[in-house]
Coordinates of N, CA and C in Angstrom, one line a residue:
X1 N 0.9 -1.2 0.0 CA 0.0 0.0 0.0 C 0.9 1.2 0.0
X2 N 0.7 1.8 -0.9 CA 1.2 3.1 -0.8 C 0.9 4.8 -0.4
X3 N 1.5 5.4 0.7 CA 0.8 6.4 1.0 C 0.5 7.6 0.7
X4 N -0.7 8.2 0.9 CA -0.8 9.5 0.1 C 0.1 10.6 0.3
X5 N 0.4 11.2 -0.6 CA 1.5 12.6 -0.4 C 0.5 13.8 -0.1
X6 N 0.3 13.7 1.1 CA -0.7 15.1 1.8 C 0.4 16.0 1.8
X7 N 0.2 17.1 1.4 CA 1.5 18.2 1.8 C 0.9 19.3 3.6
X8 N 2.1 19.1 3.8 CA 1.8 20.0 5.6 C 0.6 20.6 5.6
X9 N -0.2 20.3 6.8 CA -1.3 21.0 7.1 C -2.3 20.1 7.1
X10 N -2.2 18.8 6.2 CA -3.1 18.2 5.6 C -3.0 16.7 5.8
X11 N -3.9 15.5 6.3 CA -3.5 14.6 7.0 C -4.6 13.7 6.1
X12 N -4.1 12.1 5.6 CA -4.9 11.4 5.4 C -5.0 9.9 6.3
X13 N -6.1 9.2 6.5 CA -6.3 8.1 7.0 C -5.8 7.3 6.5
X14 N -5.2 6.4 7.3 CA -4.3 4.9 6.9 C -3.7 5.4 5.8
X15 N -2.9 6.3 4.8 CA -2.5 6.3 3.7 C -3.8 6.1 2.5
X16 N -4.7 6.8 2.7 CA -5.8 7.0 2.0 C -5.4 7.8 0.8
X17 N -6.1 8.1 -0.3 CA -5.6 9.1 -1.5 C -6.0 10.9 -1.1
X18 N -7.5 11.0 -0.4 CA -8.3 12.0 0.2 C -7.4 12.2 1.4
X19 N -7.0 13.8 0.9 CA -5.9 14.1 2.3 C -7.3 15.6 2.7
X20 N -7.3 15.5 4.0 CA -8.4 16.2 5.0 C -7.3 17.6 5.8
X21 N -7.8 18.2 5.5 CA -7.0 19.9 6.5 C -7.2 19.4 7.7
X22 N -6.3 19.5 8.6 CA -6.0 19.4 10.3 C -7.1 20.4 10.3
X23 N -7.5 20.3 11.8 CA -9.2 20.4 11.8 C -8.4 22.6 13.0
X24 N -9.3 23.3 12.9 CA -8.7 24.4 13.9 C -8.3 23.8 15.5
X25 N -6.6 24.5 15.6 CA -6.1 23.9 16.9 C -5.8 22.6 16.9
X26 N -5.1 22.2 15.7 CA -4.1 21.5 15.4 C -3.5 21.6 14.3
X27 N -2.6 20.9 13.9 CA -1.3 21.3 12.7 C -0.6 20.3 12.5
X28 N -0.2 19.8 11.5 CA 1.2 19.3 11.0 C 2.5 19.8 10.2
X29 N 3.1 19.7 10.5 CA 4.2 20.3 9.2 C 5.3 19.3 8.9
X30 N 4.3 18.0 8.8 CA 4.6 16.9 7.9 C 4.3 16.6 6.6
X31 N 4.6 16.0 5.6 CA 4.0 15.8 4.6 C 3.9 14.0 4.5
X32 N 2.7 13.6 4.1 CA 2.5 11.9 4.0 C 2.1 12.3 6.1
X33 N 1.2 12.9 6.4 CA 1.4 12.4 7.8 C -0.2 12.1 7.7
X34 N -0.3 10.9 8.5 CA -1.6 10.3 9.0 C -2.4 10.7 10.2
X35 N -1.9 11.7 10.6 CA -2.5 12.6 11.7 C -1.7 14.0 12.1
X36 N -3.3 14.8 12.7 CA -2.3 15.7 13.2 C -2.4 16.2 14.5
X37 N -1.5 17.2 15.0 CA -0.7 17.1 17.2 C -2.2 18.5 17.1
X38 N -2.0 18.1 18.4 CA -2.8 19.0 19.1 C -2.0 20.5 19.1
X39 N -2.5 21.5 19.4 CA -1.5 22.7 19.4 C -1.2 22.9 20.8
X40 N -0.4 23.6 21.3 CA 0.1 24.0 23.2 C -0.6 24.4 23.5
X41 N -0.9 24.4 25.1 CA -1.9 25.1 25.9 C -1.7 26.6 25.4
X42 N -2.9 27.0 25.3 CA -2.5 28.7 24.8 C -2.6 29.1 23.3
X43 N -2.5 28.1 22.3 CA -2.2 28.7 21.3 C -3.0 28.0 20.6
X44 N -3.6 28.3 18.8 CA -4.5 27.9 17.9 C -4.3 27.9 17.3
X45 N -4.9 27.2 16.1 CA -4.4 27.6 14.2 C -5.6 27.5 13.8
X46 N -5.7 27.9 12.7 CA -6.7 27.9 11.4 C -6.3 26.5 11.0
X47 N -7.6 25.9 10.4 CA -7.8 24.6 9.7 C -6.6 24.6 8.4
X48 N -6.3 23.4 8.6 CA -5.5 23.0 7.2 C -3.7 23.8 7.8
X49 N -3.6 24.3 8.9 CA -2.2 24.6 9.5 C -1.3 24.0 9.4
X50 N 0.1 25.0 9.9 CA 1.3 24.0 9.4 C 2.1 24.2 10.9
X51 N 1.6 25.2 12.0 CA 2.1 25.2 12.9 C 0.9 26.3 14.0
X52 N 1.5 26.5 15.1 CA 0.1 27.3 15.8 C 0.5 28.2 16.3
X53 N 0.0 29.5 15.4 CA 0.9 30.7 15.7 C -0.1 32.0 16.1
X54 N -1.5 31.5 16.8 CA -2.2 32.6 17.3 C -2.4 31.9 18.8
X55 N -3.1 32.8 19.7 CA -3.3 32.7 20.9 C -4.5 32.0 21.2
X56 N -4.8 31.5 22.0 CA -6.8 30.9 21.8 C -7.3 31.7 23.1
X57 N -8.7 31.5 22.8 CA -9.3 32.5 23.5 C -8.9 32.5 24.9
X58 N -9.1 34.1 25.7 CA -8.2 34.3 27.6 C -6.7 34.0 27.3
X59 N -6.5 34.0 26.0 CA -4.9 34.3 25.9 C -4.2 35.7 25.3
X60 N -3.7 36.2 25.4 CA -2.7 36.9 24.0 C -1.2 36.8 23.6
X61 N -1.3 37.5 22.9 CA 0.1 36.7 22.5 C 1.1 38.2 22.7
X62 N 2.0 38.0 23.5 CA 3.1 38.9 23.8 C 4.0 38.6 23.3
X63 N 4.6 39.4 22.5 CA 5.8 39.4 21.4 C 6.9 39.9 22.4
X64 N 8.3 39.1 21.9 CA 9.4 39.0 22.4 C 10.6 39.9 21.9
X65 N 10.4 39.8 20.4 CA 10.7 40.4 19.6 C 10.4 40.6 17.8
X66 N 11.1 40.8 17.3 CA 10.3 41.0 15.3 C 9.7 39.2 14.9
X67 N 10.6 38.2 15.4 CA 10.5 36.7 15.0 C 10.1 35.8 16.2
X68 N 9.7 36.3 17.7 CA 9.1 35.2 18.3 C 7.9 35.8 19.1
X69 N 7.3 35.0 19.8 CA 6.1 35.6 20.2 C 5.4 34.1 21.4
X70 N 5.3 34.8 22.4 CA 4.5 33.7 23.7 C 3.0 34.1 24.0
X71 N 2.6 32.7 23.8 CA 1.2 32.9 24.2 C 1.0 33.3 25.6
X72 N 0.4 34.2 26.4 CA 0.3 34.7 27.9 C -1.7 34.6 28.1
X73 N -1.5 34.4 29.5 CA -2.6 34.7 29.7 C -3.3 35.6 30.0
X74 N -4.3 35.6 29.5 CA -5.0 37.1 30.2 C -5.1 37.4 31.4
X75 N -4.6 39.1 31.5 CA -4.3 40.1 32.8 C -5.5 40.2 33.1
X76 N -5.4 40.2 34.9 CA -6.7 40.4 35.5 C -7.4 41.7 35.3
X77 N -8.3 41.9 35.4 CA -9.3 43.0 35.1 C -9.4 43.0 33.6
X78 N -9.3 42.3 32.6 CA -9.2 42.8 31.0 C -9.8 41.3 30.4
X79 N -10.1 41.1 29.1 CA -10.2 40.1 28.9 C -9.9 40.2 27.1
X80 N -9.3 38.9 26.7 CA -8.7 38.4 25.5 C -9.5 37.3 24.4
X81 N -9.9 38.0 23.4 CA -10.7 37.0 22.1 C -9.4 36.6 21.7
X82 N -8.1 36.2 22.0 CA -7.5 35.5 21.4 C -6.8 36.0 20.1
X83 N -6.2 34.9 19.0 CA -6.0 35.4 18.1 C -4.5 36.2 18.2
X84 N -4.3 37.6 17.8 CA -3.3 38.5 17.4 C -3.9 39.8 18.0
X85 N -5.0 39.5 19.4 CA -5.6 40.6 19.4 C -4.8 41.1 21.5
X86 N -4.7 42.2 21.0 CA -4.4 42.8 22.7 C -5.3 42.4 23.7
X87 N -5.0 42.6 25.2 CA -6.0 42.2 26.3 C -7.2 43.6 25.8
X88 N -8.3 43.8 26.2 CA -9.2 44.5 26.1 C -9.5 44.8 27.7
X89 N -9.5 46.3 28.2 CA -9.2 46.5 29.3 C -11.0 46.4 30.0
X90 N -11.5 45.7 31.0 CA -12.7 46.0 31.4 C -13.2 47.5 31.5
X91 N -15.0 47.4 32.4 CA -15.0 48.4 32.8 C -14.2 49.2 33.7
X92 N -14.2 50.5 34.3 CA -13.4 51.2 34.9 C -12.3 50.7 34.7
X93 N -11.2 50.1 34.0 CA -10.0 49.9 34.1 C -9.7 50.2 32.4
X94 N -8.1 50.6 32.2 CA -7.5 51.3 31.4 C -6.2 50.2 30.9
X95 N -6.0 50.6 29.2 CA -4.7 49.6 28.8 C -3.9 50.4 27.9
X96 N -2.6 50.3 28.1 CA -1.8 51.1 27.1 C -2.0 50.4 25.6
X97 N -2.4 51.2 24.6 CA -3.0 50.0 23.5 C -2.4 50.6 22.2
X98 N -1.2 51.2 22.3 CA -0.5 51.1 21.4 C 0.8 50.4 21.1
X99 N 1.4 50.0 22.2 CA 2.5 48.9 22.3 C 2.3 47.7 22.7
X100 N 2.5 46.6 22.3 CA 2.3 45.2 23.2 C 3.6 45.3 24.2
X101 N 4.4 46.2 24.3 CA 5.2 46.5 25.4 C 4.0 46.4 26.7
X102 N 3.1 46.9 27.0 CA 2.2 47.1 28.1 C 1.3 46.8 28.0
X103 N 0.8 45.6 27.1 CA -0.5 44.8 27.0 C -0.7 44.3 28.6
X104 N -0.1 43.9 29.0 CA -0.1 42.9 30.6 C -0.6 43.8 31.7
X105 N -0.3 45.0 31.5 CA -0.6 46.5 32.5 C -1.7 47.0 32.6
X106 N -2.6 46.7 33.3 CA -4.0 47.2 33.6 C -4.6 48.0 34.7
X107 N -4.5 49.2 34.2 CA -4.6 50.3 35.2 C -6.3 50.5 35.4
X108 N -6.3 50.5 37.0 CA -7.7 51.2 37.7 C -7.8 53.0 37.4
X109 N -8.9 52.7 36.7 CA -9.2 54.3 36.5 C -9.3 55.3 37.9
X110 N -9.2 56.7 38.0 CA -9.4 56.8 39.3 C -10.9 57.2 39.4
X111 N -10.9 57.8 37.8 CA -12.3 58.1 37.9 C -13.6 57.0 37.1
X112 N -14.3 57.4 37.4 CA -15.5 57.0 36.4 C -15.6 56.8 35.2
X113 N -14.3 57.5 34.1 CA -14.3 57.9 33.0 C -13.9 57.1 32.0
X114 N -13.1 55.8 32.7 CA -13.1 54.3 31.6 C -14.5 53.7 31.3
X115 N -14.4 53.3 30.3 CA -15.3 51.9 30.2 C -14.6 50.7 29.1
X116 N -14.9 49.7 28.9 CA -14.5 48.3 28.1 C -14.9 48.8 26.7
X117 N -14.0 48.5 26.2 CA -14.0 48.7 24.3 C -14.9 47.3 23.9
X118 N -15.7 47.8 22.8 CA -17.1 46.7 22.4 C -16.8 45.8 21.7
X119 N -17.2 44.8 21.9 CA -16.4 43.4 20.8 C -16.2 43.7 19.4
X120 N -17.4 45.2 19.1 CA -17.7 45.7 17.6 C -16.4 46.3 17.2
X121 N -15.2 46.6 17.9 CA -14.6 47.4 18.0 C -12.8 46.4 17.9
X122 N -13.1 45.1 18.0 CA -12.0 44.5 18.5 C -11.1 44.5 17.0
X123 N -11.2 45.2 16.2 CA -10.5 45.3 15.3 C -8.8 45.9 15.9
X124 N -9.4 47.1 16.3 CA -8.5 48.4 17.1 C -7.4 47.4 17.9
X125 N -7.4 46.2 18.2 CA -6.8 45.8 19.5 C -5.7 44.9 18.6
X126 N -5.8 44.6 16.9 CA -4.9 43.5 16.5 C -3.5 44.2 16.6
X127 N -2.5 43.3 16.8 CA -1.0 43.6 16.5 C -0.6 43.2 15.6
X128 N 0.2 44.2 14.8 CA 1.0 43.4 13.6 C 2.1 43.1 14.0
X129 N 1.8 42.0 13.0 CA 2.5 40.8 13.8 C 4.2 41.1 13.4
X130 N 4.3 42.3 12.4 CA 5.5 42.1 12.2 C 6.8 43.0 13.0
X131 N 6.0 44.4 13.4 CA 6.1 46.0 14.2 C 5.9 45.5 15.5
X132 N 5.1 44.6 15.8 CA 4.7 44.6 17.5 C 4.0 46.1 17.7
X133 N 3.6 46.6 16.7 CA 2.2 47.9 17.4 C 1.0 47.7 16.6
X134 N 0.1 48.3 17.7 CA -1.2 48.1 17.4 C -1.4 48.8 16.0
X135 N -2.7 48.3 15.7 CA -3.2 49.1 14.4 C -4.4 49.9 14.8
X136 N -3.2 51.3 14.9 CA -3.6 52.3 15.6 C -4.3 53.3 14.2
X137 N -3.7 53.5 13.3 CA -4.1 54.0 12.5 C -5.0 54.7 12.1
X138 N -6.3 53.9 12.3 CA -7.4 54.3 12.3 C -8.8 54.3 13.3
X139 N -7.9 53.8 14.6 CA -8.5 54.0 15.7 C -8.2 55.3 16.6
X140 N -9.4 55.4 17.3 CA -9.4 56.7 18.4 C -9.5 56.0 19.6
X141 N -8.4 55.6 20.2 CA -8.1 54.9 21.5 C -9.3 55.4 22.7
X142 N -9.1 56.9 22.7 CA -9.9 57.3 23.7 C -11.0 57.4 23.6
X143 N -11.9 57.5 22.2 CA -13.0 57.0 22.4 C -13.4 55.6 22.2
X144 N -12.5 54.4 22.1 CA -12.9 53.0 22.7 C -12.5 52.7 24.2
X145 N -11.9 53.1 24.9 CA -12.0 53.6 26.1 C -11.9 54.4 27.2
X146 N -12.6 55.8 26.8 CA -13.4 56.1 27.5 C -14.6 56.8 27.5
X147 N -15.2 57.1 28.6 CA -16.9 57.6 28.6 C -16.4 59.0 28.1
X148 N -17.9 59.6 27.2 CA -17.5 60.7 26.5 C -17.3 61.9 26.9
X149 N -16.0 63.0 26.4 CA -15.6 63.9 27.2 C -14.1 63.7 27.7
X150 N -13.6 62.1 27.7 CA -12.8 62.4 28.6 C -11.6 61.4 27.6
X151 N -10.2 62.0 28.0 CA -9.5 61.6 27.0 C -8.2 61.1 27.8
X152 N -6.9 60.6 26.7 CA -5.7 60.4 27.7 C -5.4 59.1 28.6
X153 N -4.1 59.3 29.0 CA -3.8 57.7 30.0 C -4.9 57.7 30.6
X154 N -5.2 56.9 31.2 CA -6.2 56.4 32.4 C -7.7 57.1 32.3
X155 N -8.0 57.6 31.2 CA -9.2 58.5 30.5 C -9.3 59.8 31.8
X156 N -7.9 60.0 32.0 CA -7.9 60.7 33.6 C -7.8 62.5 32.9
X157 N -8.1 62.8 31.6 CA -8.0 64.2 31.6 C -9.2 64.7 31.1
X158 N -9.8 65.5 30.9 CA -10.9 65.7 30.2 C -10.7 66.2 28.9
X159 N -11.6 66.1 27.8 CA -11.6 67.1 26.5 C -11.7 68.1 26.2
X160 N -11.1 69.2 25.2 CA -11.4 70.1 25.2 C -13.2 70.5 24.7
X161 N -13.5 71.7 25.5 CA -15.0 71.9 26.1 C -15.9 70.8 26.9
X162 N -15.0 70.2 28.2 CA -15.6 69.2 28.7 C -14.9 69.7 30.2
X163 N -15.4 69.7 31.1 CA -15.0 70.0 32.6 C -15.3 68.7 33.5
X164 N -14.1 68.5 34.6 CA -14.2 67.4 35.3 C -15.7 68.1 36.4
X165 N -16.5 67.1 36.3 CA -17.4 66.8 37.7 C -16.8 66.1 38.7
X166 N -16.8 66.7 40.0 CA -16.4 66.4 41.3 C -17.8 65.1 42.2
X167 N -19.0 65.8 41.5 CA -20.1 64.9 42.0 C -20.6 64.1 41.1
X168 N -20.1 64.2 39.8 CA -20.4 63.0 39.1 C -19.4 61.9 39.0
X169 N -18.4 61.9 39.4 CA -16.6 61.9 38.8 C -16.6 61.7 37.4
X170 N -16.9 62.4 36.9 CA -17.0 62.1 35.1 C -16.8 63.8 34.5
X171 N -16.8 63.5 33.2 CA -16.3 64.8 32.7 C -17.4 65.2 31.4
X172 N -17.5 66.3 32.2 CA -19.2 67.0 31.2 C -18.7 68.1 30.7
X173 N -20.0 68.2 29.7 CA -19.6 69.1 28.5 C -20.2 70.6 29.2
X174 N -18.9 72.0 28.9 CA -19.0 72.8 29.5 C -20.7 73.3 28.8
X175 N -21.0 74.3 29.8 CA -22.5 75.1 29.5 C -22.0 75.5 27.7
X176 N -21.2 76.5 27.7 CA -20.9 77.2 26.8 C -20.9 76.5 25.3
X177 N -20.5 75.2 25.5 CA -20.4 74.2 24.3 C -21.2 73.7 23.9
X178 N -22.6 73.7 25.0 CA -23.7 72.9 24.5 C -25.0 73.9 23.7
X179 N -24.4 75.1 23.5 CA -25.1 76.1 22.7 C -24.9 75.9 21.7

């Protein structure tokens, strides 16, 4: 019997002719292989893979440098869809979300003026994979985290025509602006 030539990614039974894609969150980067490995705690691939080079979900992936990268797990107060995508900082708490240098750093707002960026939004959070910075480009950091008015690290300064409230702890839009 002779076996099928599946090229990596792609696994057939007993040496069958029908070679099948490694199913997501596994891989081979064998060729002729009759199965394929599970991926590492932490990490996933797309179907038909040759190795597992994203993070699985409550993970992210923290780059080391330009060519390697560790699956980590998600920092407390934040939560992680996985993938190539940064922690996403909860309510009231804050994430530096232009460098994966400070993905792991999850600051308590002092005010009111954080909130969690919307799953609709999780675009904003991928890294490329090749820079290690976010794809900032066409995101407005501080309006995916924070409440409106208020801008900056820790959503701790307000906007221009927006005054800090003492009894709200939140930052409202001055009288003058709302004419």
């Amino acid at each position: 019997i002779e076996c099928s030539s599946c090229p990596v990614g792609k696994f057939s039974y007993n040496g069958q002719s029908l070679c099948i894609d490694c199913e997501t969150g596994k891989y081979t980067n064998e060729i002729k292989s009759s199965s394929c490995s599970n991926c590492d705690h932490g990490y996933t691939s797309d179907a038909g893979s040759t190795k597992c080079d994203y993070s699985s979900s409550g993970y992210y992936l923290a780059y080391l440098d330009n060519s390697r990268s560790e699956s980590k797990t998600c920092p407390k107060n934040s939560y992680c869809f996985g993938r190539d995508q940064l922690p996403i900082a909860d309510d009231f708490y804050w994430v530096e979300s232009l460098s994966y240098k400070y993905a792991d750093v999850i600051y308590k707002c002092s005010r009111d003026t954080c909130r969690s960026s919307s799953p609709s939004n999780s675009s904003c959070w991928h890294i490329d994979v090749v820079s290690g910075v976010a794809n900032s480009s066409s995101c407005d950091y501080d309006k995916l985290q924070c409440n409106e008015g208020a801008s900056g690290p820790s959503c701790g300064s307000c906007s221009k025509k927006y005054v800090y409230n003492v009894l709200s702890n939140s930052c409202k839009k001055c009288k003058s602006a709302q004419n």
